[in-house]
Amino acid sequence: MSLHDLLQHPAIWRAREQCDTAGRAALPTGYAALDRCLPGGGWPPQGLIEILADRTGIGELSLFLPTLARLCGDAQECGWLAWISPPHPPYAPALAACGIDVERVLVVRAPPAEWAMEQALRSGACSAVLGWAASRDRRSLRRLQLAAEQARCMAVLFRSLREAREPSPAVLRIALEGGRHGLEARILKSRGGRATSVQLGWIAATVPAHAH
Amino acid sequence: MARSGRPRVAPEVPPSPASAPVPEARERPRLQSALGGGRRRGAGDPGAAAAAARELWVAVHLPHYILESLQAAHPAPRDDGPTVAGGPVVIVDLERGAKVICDRDARAGAAGVRPGMALNSALALQPDLCVLPRDLRRERALLEVVAGLALGFTPRVNLEPPDGVLLEVRGSLRLFGGARQLCDLLRRQLQSRGLEPRIALTPAPLASLWFARAGEEVALGRPDALPSRLAPLPLAVTRWPERTLQALATMGVRSVGDCLRLPRDGLARRFEPRLCLELDRARGVARDPRAGYRAAERFTARCDLEPEVADTERLRRACEPLLDELCEFLRGRGAGIESLELRLLHRDAAATRLRLRFAEPVASVARIMTLLRERLAGAGLPEPVRTVRLRSGPLLEARAEAADLFALDRRRRACAVPQLVERLRARLGDGAVHGLCLVPEHRPEAAQRSGEIGDILPFSPRHSGTAGMPRKAGGRAGECPLFSRLARPVWLLAEPQPLEGGEQPRYEGPLEIEEGPERIESGWWDGHDVQRDYYVARTPAGIRLWVFRERRAPAGWFLHGVFG
């Protein structure tokens, strides 16, 4: 194995490249303010993204809808979107309105989301896996992070804001809070980037179909 | 047809000076037979010889098939060697009302037990014999197992009951790297099943069979050498009737060579004409048409566990050889299965049934095993298991992998989806995994349904016309004009929740209306009609909700969805 091959491994990143791993560019979030704060200008293509929010509906999913729509539109990707134990049933017309191909959505109702999420990541069938987890098990988080590093797949885990104090192996951790002025994202941890806070305002509830 | 029939006619009516007045009707055959007799040495069909030169037949003979058929049902631990648990084993059969040994294992053989011995004599030699009755059904099943293995080498397989299988392998030589490699591989596969085969390869099927029965593992490529190599074989390998063999023996004819030297017409007259035909066939000069073997439409197998097994991990290991067999069987037919039934029989309790379902036709042990492991771990066994029975669902055409240079990644993803779905389903239940499907409907709750994954898999082989091609994405916003301009929440509650607050709806504080109203009135035709005004509202905490005001009798505000 040559040094070049070795450096292509997704687990290795060089500091000067600021997390531009394995030639896979970061996935633009669709929100310019957020893109500016993230290394590479978007969601990390590999590794676990942890979203900490106490409430469902403050816009935590809207953050990802443009990226999901773009993944669906990418002919090369052609993967599935797995939704693992979502808090409510996802609504197909809304997803379709955002440009997501609902025929490629896989909904899994699994009380322990971690196992199903790991399976989905390791299967190589998905281009994005979204999971909602309640457990606080550090080991399962670590396993998820490892699976997410090795997969060619965006991995997002939604957890409670209380977990913000706990350490986490995730590549990117963002705490979300809604309020009078709209959504505020606090980047708690960002590999290759820096912790900062960004005011996103009222992000569109449904992204118009021509947004991507 | 006429050409191939000629050698059969030739010996039938030989010119016989000894025969009494010959009826007129026999005149014509007599002429023919004179012709046949004239080239007696080279008798046969040049076409048949050419066919023999083109074909190569492997014969598999199982000298201990009776014992081995029962061992397959009583699998011994692999490190223990090919013996049934307990003492030396003998198989007995009823012969004229007496129990007679028809086969024995090596340990019983060492004690002096021979086939044909009465059971009592055998017990006198070796008192701790383990006596098993003969089972014809299992012997047949064993032969089918061998035939199933053989189908992995060639599509042309014939059964030679009770103990032989023939394979025509000329067309497979290149794939397996030559006759020797092919025979070695076949032998290894048979030995891994605990069988001790005799394998011979010649251009004539009957000759291969005779060599294999004699225990001579020859590999002859050309038919010319057949007569000389066949000559030393004892006549018993022909399995001619006992009376015939005895009569020949009294004439001093003990080997195939002796028999070939006899005048053909005399041989045909004194014994059956079949003898000459078989000799010709063995020499490769007469055609030897055979009915091909067709494998069963479903696979069934059973395995008795001795002792009984209560531990799922050991049970899984016990199932492994059955699955190996199953996959060998599937590979031979170029097929896959979508369902598999496993019945675990207990001593008293009702049998435990496990049904494995796959999202696409599968034929790989590893894939079946992953599912089986999940199911076994989840199945509560009421009692230890005595017998495992396996029954496959109908065989389906396995999906052939098309090599596409440019869409490697896409294909890998497409292949992985069914596996992921069946893994998740095996652990979480069938209902836990579903897809989404749009329905053109105005009522929000009716505008989608959860789709069966099998229906919506774009790469499912059922869409045979477009197999391997991604279907046009049907869920794109552009094709769904109903929803493209309207605000719809990402989460839709299963049931609308009533909101408190009367005319000023509250949800953790007063709601602030952002958009609306959007009036939806529909469904009067099926009894679920709705008359609602929908609004997008925001709570003080910044949560965006989809709420509606009911316009019918118990009016009021309801929460129906949450914008993610």
Short mmCIF file of N, CA and C in Angstrom, two decimals, chain B residues 34-167:
data_model
loop_
_atom_site.label_atom_id
_atom_site.label_comp_id
_atom_site.label_asym_id
_atom_site.label_seq_id
_atom_site.Cartn_x
_atom_site.Cartn_y
_atom_site.Cartn_z
N ALA B 34 -26.92 -60.83 -41.40
CA ALA B 34 -25.71 -61.29 -42.08
C ALA B 34 -24.78 -60.11 -42.29
N LEU B 35 -25.39 -58.98 -42.60
CA LEU B 35 -24.60 -57.77 -42.77
C LEU B 35 -23.91 -57.39 -41.46
N GLY B 36 -24.74 -57.46 -40.41
CA GLY B 36 -24.20 -57.12 -39.09
C GLY B 36 -23.11 -58.10 -38.69
N GLY B 37 -23.37 -59.35 -38.97
CA GLY B 37 -22.39 -60.35 -38.58
C GLY B 37 -21.10 -60.19 -39.34
N GLY B 38 -21.22 -59.71 -40.56
CA GLY B 38 -20.05 -59.57 -41.40
C GLY B 38 -19.02 -58.63 -40.80
N ARG B 39 -19.48 -57.61 -40.12
CA ARG B 39 -18.49 -56.71 -39.49
C ARG B 39 -18.67 -56.77 -37.97
N ARG B 40 -18.56 -57.99 -37.52
CA ARG B 40 -18.87 -58.22 -36.12
C ARG B 40 -17.90 -57.48 -35.19
N ARG B 41 -16.64 -57.54 -35.53
CA ARG B 41 -15.66 -56.93 -34.63
C ARG B 41 -15.87 -55.41 -34.52
N GLY B 42 -16.14 -54.88 -35.69
CA GLY B 42 -16.30 -53.43 -35.69
C GLY B 42 -17.75 -53.01 -35.59
N ALA B 43 -18.57 -53.92 -35.04
CA ALA B 43 -20.00 -53.65 -35.00
C ALA B 43 -20.27 -52.31 -34.35
N GLY B 44 -21.28 -51.66 -34.85
CA GLY B 44 -21.62 -50.39 -34.23
C GLY B 44 -21.84 -49.32 -35.25
N ASP B 45 -22.08 -48.14 -34.75
CA ASP B 45 -22.53 -47.04 -35.54
C ASP B 45 -21.41 -46.02 -35.61
N PRO B 46 -20.95 -45.67 -36.79
CA PRO B 46 -19.86 -44.69 -36.83
C PRO B 46 -20.28 -43.38 -36.17
N GLY B 47 -21.58 -43.05 -36.28
CA GLY B 47 -22.07 -41.83 -35.62
C GLY B 47 -21.91 -41.92 -34.12
N ALA B 48 -22.19 -43.13 -33.61
CA ALA B 48 -22.07 -43.32 -32.17
C ALA B 48 -20.63 -43.15 -31.73
N ALA B 49 -19.73 -43.67 -32.54
CA ALA B 49 -18.32 -43.55 -32.19
C ALA B 49 -17.92 -42.08 -32.17
N ALA B 50 -18.43 -41.34 -33.16
CA ALA B 50 -18.10 -39.91 -33.18
C ALA B 50 -18.66 -39.21 -31.95
N ALA B 51 -19.90 -39.62 -31.56
CA ALA B 51 -20.51 -39.01 -30.38
C ALA B 51 -19.68 -39.33 -29.15
N ALA B 52 -19.21 -40.59 -29.11
CA ALA B 52 -18.41 -40.99 -27.96
C ALA B 52 -17.14 -40.15 -27.88
N ALA B 53 -16.59 -39.83 -29.06
CA ALA B 53 -15.36 -39.04 -29.05
C ALA B 53 -15.63 -37.63 -28.55
N ARG B 54 -16.88 -37.19 -28.73
CA ARG B 54 -17.19 -35.82 -28.31
C ARG B 54 -17.59 -35.74 -26.84
N GLU B 55 -17.97 -36.87 -26.29
CA GLU B 55 -18.48 -36.80 -24.92
C GLU B 55 -17.46 -37.34 -23.93
N LEU B 56 -17.59 -36.89 -22.72
CA LEU B 56 -16.76 -37.41 -21.63
C LEU B 56 -17.68 -37.61 -20.44
N TRP B 57 -17.69 -38.80 -19.96
CA TRP B 57 -18.63 -39.09 -18.87
C TRP B 57 -17.87 -39.40 -17.60
N VAL B 58 -18.26 -38.74 -16.55
CA VAL B 58 -17.73 -39.05 -15.22
C VAL B 58 -18.77 -39.88 -14.51
N ALA B 59 -18.33 -41.01 -13.98
CA ALA B 59 -19.25 -41.83 -13.18
C ALA B 59 -18.85 -41.70 -11.72
N VAL B 60 -19.83 -41.46 -10.88
CA VAL B 60 -19.59 -41.45 -9.43
C VAL B 60 -20.30 -42.66 -8.86
N HIS B 61 -19.52 -43.52 -8.23
CA HIS B 61 -20.11 -44.71 -7.64
C HIS B 61 -19.87 -44.65 -6.14
N LEU B 62 -20.92 -44.93 -5.39
CA LEU B 62 -20.79 -44.88 -3.93
C LEU B 62 -20.84 -46.30 -3.39
N PRO B 63 -19.71 -46.91 -3.11
CA PRO B 63 -19.75 -48.30 -2.66
C PRO B 63 -20.47 -48.45 -1.32
N HIS B 64 -20.44 -47.43 -0.48
CA HIS B 64 -21.06 -47.55 0.84
C HIS B 64 -22.29 -46.68 0.95
N TYR B 65 -23.10 -46.66 -0.12
CA TYR B 65 -24.21 -45.73 -0.12
C TYR B 65 -25.23 -46.02 0.96
N ILE B 66 -25.39 -47.29 1.32
CA ILE B 66 -26.41 -47.62 2.33
C ILE B 66 -26.01 -47.00 3.67
N LEU B 67 -24.75 -47.20 4.02
CA LEU B 67 -24.26 -46.64 5.28
C LEU B 67 -24.26 -45.11 5.22
N GLU B 68 -23.79 -44.58 4.11
CA GLU B 68 -23.65 -43.13 4.01
C GLU B 68 -25.00 -42.42 3.99
N SER B 69 -26.00 -43.09 3.45
CA SER B 69 -27.32 -42.43 3.42
C SER B 69 -27.84 -42.27 4.84
N LEU B 70 -27.53 -43.23 5.70
CA LEU B 70 -28.01 -43.12 7.08
C LEU B 70 -27.13 -42.17 7.89
N GLN B 71 -25.86 -42.09 7.53
CA GLN B 71 -24.99 -41.15 8.24
C GLN B 71 -25.40 -39.72 7.97
N ALA B 72 -25.88 -39.48 6.75
CA ALA B 72 -26.31 -38.12 6.44
C ALA B 72 -27.45 -37.71 7.36
N ALA B 73 -28.24 -38.70 7.79
CA ALA B 73 -29.36 -38.40 8.68
C ALA B 73 -28.91 -38.34 10.14
N HIS B 74 -27.82 -39.04 10.45
CA HIS B 74 -27.27 -38.99 11.81
C HIS B 74 -25.89 -38.35 11.73
N PRO B 75 -25.81 -37.05 11.53
CA PRO B 75 -24.50 -36.48 11.30
C PRO B 75 -23.63 -36.62 12.54
N ALA B 76 -22.44 -37.10 12.32
CA ALA B 76 -21.50 -37.22 13.43
C ALA B 76 -20.76 -35.90 13.53
N PRO B 77 -20.28 -35.54 14.71
CA PRO B 77 -19.41 -34.37 14.81
C PRO B 77 -18.25 -34.54 13.84
N ARG B 78 -17.87 -33.46 13.18
CA ARG B 78 -16.94 -33.61 12.07
C ARG B 78 -15.59 -34.19 12.49
N ASP B 79 -15.13 -33.85 13.71
CA ASP B 79 -13.80 -34.31 14.08
C ASP B 79 -13.83 -35.79 14.47
N ASP B 80 -15.00 -36.33 14.60
CA ASP B 80 -15.13 -37.70 15.07
C ASP B 80 -14.97 -38.73 13.97
N GLY B 81 -14.86 -38.27 12.76
CA GLY B 81 -14.76 -39.21 11.65
C GLY B 81 -16.13 -39.65 11.21
N PRO B 82 -16.18 -40.34 10.09
CA PRO B 82 -17.47 -40.68 9.51
C PRO B 82 -18.13 -41.88 10.18
N THR B 83 -18.48 -41.76 11.44
CA THR B 83 -19.17 -42.86 12.09
C THR B 83 -20.38 -42.30 12.80
N VAL B 84 -21.35 -43.16 12.99
CA VAL B 84 -22.51 -42.79 13.77
C VAL B 84 -22.12 -42.95 15.23
N ALA B 85 -22.74 -42.15 16.09
CA ALA B 85 -22.42 -42.25 17.51
C ALA B 85 -22.67 -43.68 17.99
N GLY B 86 -21.88 -44.11 18.94
CA GLY B 86 -22.07 -45.44 19.48
C GLY B 86 -21.05 -46.42 18.95
N GLY B 87 -21.42 -47.68 18.97
CA GLY B 87 -20.48 -48.72 18.59
C GLY B 87 -20.36 -48.86 17.09
N PRO B 88 -19.73 -49.94 16.64
CA PRO B 88 -19.62 -50.19 15.18
C PRO B 88 -21.03 -50.31 14.60
N VAL B 89 -21.20 -49.82 13.40
CA VAL B 89 -22.55 -49.73 12.83
C VAL B 89 -22.74 -50.79 11.76
N VAL B 90 -23.87 -51.44 11.79
CA VAL B 90 -24.26 -52.31 10.68
C VAL B 90 -25.66 -51.90 10.24
N ILE B 91 -25.91 -52.06 8.96
CA ILE B 91 -27.23 -51.80 8.42
C ILE B 91 -27.83 -53.15 8.05
N VAL B 92 -29.06 -53.37 8.49
CA VAL B 92 -29.68 -54.67 8.20
C VAL B 92 -30.87 -54.49 7.30
N ASP B 93 -31.13 -55.54 6.54
CA ASP B 93 -32.28 -55.55 5.64
C ASP B 93 -32.94 -56.91 5.82
N LEU B 94 -34.21 -56.96 5.51
CA LEU B 94 -34.90 -58.25 5.60
C LEU B 94 -34.69 -59.00 4.29
N GLU B 95 -34.21 -60.21 4.40
CA GLU B 95 -34.03 -61.02 3.20
C GLU B 95 -34.63 -62.38 3.50
N ARG B 96 -35.67 -62.71 2.83
CA ARG B 96 -36.42 -63.96 3.08
C ARG B 96 -36.70 -64.13 4.57
N GLY B 97 -37.19 -63.08 5.17
CA GLY B 97 -37.63 -63.18 6.56
C GLY B 97 -36.52 -63.11 7.59
N ALA B 98 -35.28 -63.06 7.15
CA ALA B 98 -34.18 -63.01 8.12
C ALA B 98 -33.48 -61.67 8.02
N LYS B 99 -32.95 -61.22 9.14
CA LYS B 99 -32.22 -59.95 9.10
C LYS B 99 -30.80 -60.21 8.64
N VAL B 100 -30.45 -59.54 7.56
CA VAL B 100 -29.15 -59.79 6.96
C VAL B 100 -28.40 -58.47 6.88
N ILE B 101 -27.10 -58.54 7.14
CA ILE B 101 -26.28 -57.33 7.07
C ILE B 101 -26.16 -56.91 5.60
N CYS B 102 -26.46 -55.67 5.29
CA CYS B 102 -26.24 -55.24 3.92
C CYS B 102 -25.11 -54.21 3.83
N ASP B 103 -24.72 -53.63 4.93
CA ASP B 103 -23.53 -52.76 4.90
C ASP B 103 -23.04 -52.61 6.32
N ARG B 104 -21.79 -52.25 6.46
CA ARG B 104 -21.20 -52.05 7.80
C ARG B 104 -20.12 -51.01 7.68
N ASP B 105 -19.79 -50.38 8.82
CA ASP B 105 -18.73 -49.38 8.77
C ASP B 105 -17.39 -50.06 9.01
N ALA B 106 -16.31 -49.27 8.99
CA ALA B 106 -14.97 -49.83 9.02
C ALA B 106 -14.73 -50.62 10.30
N ARG B 107 -15.27 -50.12 11.43
CA ARG B 107 -15.00 -50.80 12.70
C ARG B 107 -15.66 -52.17 12.73
N ALA B 108 -16.90 -52.22 12.19
CA ALA B 108 -17.57 -53.51 12.15
C ALA B 108 -16.85 -54.44 11.18
N GLY B 109 -16.36 -53.86 10.09
CA GLY B 109 -15.63 -54.66 9.11
C GLY B 109 -14.38 -55.26 9.72
N ALA B 110 -13.71 -54.47 10.57
CA ALA B 110 -12.49 -54.96 11.20
C ALA B 110 -12.80 -56.13 12.13
N ALA B 111 -14.02 -56.14 12.68
CA ALA B 111 -14.39 -57.24 13.58
C ALA B 111 -14.80 -58.48 12.80
N GLY B 112 -14.81 -58.40 11.47
CA GLY B 112 -15.11 -59.57 10.67
C GLY B 112 -16.54 -59.62 10.15
N VAL B 113 -17.31 -58.55 10.37
CA VAL B 113 -18.68 -58.53 9.87
C VAL B 113 -18.65 -58.27 8.37
N ARG B 114 -19.34 -59.09 7.62
CA ARG B 114 -19.36 -58.94 6.16
C ARG B 114 -20.80 -58.75 5.69
N PRO B 115 -20.99 -58.04 4.61
CA PRO B 115 -22.33 -57.96 4.04
C PRO B 115 -22.81 -59.35 3.62
N GLY B 116 -24.09 -59.60 3.81
CA GLY B 116 -24.64 -60.90 3.48
C GLY B 116 -24.72 -61.83 4.68
N MET B 117 -24.06 -61.44 5.76
CA MET B 117 -24.07 -62.24 6.98
C MET B 117 -25.42 -62.08 7.68
N ALA B 118 -25.85 -63.11 8.37
CA ALA B 118 -27.06 -62.95 9.19
C ALA B 118 -26.72 -62.08 10.39
N LEU B 119 -27.72 -61.35 10.86
CA LEU B 119 -27.46 -60.43 11.97
C LEU B 119 -26.96 -61.19 13.20
N ASN B 120 -27.50 -62.38 13.42
CA ASN B 120 -27.09 -63.14 14.60
C ASN B 120 -25.61 -63.51 14.55
N SER B 121 -25.16 -63.91 13.38
CA SER B 121 -23.73 -64.25 13.26
C SER B 121 -22.89 -63.02 13.53
N ALA B 122 -23.36 -61.88 13.03
CA ALA B 122 -22.60 -60.66 13.22
C ALA B 122 -22.55 -60.30 14.70
N LEU B 123 -23.67 -60.48 15.39
CA LEU B 123 -23.70 -60.16 16.82
C LEU B 123 -22.80 -61.10 17.60
N ALA B 124 -22.67 -62.31 17.12
CA ALA B 124 -21.77 -63.25 17.78
C ALA B 124 -20.33 -62.76 17.67
N LEU B 125 -19.99 -62.15 16.53
CA LEU B 125 -18.63 -61.64 16.34
C LEU B 125 -18.40 -60.38 17.16
N GLN B 126 -19.41 -59.54 17.20
CA GLN B 126 -19.24 -58.21 17.81
C GLN B 126 -20.53 -57.87 18.55
N PRO B 127 -20.55 -58.08 19.85
CA PRO B 127 -21.84 -57.95 20.57
C PRO B 127 -22.36 -56.52 20.64
N ASP B 128 -21.49 -55.49 20.61
CA ASP B 128 -22.00 -54.11 20.82
C ASP B 128 -22.26 -53.40 19.50
N LEU B 129 -22.83 -54.13 18.55
CA LEU B 129 -23.13 -53.52 17.26
C LEU B 129 -24.28 -52.53 17.39
N CYS B 130 -24.17 -51.45 16.66
CA CYS B 130 -25.28 -50.50 16.56
C CYS B 130 -26.02 -50.87 15.27
N VAL B 131 -27.23 -51.37 15.41
CA VAL B 131 -27.95 -51.92 14.26
C VAL B 131 -28.97 -50.91 13.77
N LEU B 132 -28.87 -50.55 12.51
CA LEU B 132 -29.82 -49.59 11.93
C LEU B 132 -30.55 -50.27 10.78
N PRO B 133 -31.85 -50.01 10.65
CA PRO B 133 -32.57 -50.59 9.51
C PRO B 133 -32.27 -49.80 8.24
N ARG B 134 -32.37 -50.47 7.14
CA ARG B 134 -32.11 -49.83 5.86
C ARG B 134 -33.27 -48.89 5.52
N ASP B 135 -32.96 -47.78 4.86
CA ASP B 135 -34.01 -46.80 4.54
C ASP B 135 -33.89 -46.42 3.07
N LEU B 136 -34.76 -46.99 2.25
CA LEU B 136 -34.65 -46.78 0.80
C LEU B 136 -34.87 -45.31 0.42
N ARG B 137 -35.74 -44.63 1.19
CA ARG B 137 -36.01 -43.24 0.84
C ARG B 137 -34.78 -42.38 1.04
N ARG B 138 -34.05 -42.70 2.10
CA ARG B 138 -32.85 -41.91 2.35
C ARG B 138 -31.76 -42.22 1.33
N GLU B 139 -31.76 -43.47 0.86
CA GLU B 139 -30.77 -43.81 -0.16
C GLU B 139 -31.04 -43.00 -1.43
N ARG B 140 -32.31 -42.90 -1.75
CA ARG B 140 -32.68 -42.12 -2.94
C ARG B 140 -32.32 -40.64 -2.71
N ALA B 141 -32.57 -40.16 -1.48
CA ALA B 141 -32.27 -38.76 -1.18
C ALA B 141 -30.77 -38.52 -1.29
N LEU B 142 -29.99 -39.49 -0.85
CA LEU B 142 -28.54 -39.33 -0.94
C LEU B 142 -28.12 -39.18 -2.40
N LEU B 143 -28.72 -40.01 -3.24
CA LEU B 143 -28.37 -39.95 -4.66
C LEU B 143 -28.75 -38.58 -5.24
N GLU B 144 -29.86 -38.04 -4.76
CA GLU B 144 -30.26 -36.72 -5.28
C GLU B 144 -29.32 -35.64 -4.78
N VAL B 145 -28.80 -35.82 -3.57
CA VAL B 145 -27.82 -34.86 -3.07
C VAL B 145 -26.59 -34.88 -3.99
N VAL B 146 -26.14 -36.08 -4.32
CA VAL B 146 -24.97 -36.20 -5.19
C VAL B 146 -25.30 -35.58 -6.55
N ALA B 147 -26.51 -35.85 -7.04
CA ALA B 147 -26.90 -35.30 -8.34
C ALA B 147 -26.93 -33.77 -8.27
N GLY B 148 -27.40 -33.24 -7.13
CA GLY B 148 -27.44 -31.79 -6.96
C GLY B 148 -26.04 -31.20 -7.01
N LEU B 149 -25.10 -31.90 -6.37
CA LEU B 149 -23.71 -31.46 -6.42
C LEU B 149 -23.21 -31.51 -7.85
N ALA B 150 -23.58 -32.60 -8.55
CA ALA B 150 -23.10 -32.80 -9.91
C ALA B 150 -23.61 -31.70 -10.82
N LEU B 151 -24.80 -31.19 -10.53
CA LEU B 151 -25.36 -30.13 -11.37
C LEU B 151 -24.52 -28.87 -11.29
N GLY B 152 -23.69 -28.78 -10.25
CA GLY B 152 -22.76 -27.66 -10.19
C GLY B 152 -21.64 -27.78 -11.20
N PHE B 153 -21.49 -28.94 -11.81
CA PHE B 153 -20.40 -29.15 -12.75
C PHE B 153 -20.88 -29.16 -14.19
N THR B 154 -22.08 -29.65 -14.40
CA THR B 154 -22.60 -29.77 -15.75
C THR B 154 -24.12 -29.87 -15.69
N PRO B 155 -24.80 -29.42 -16.70
CA PRO B 155 -26.26 -29.59 -16.70
C PRO B 155 -26.70 -31.00 -17.07
N ARG B 156 -25.78 -31.82 -17.65
CA ARG B 156 -26.18 -33.17 -18.07
C ARG B 156 -25.82 -34.17 -16.99
N VAL B 157 -26.80 -34.54 -16.21
CA VAL B 157 -26.58 -35.46 -15.10
C VAL B 157 -27.62 -36.57 -15.19
N ASN B 158 -27.21 -37.81 -14.96
CA ASN B 158 -28.14 -38.93 -14.93
C ASN B 158 -27.97 -39.67 -13.62
N LEU B 159 -29.09 -40.16 -13.11
CA LEU B 159 -29.02 -41.01 -11.93
C LEU B 159 -28.87 -42.45 -12.38
N GLU B 160 -28.05 -43.21 -11.68
CA GLU B 160 -27.94 -44.64 -11.91
C GLU B 160 -28.26 -45.33 -10.61
N PRO B 161 -29.54 -45.44 -10.28
CA PRO B 161 -29.88 -46.00 -8.97
C PRO B 161 -29.35 -47.43 -8.87
N PRO B 162 -29.02 -47.89 -7.69
CA PRO B 162 -29.18 -47.15 -6.44
C PRO B 162 -27.94 -46.36 -6.02
N ASP B 163 -26.83 -46.50 -6.70
CA ASP B 163 -25.60 -46.00 -6.10
C ASP B 163 -24.71 -45.24 -7.07
N GLY B 164 -25.22 -44.81 -8.21
CA GLY B 164 -24.34 -44.15 -9.16
C GLY B 164 -24.95 -42.90 -9.76
N VAL B 165 -24.07 -42.00 -10.16
CA VAL B 165 -24.49 -40.79 -10.84
C VAL B 165 -23.53 -40.55 -11.99
N LEU B 166 -24.08 -40.18 -13.14
CA LEU B 166 -23.24 -39.93 -14.32
C LEU B 166 -23.29 -38.45 -14.68
N LEU B 167 -22.14 -37.91 -15.08
CA LEU B 167 -22.06 -36.51 -15.49
C LEU B 167 -21.36 -36.43 -16.84
#
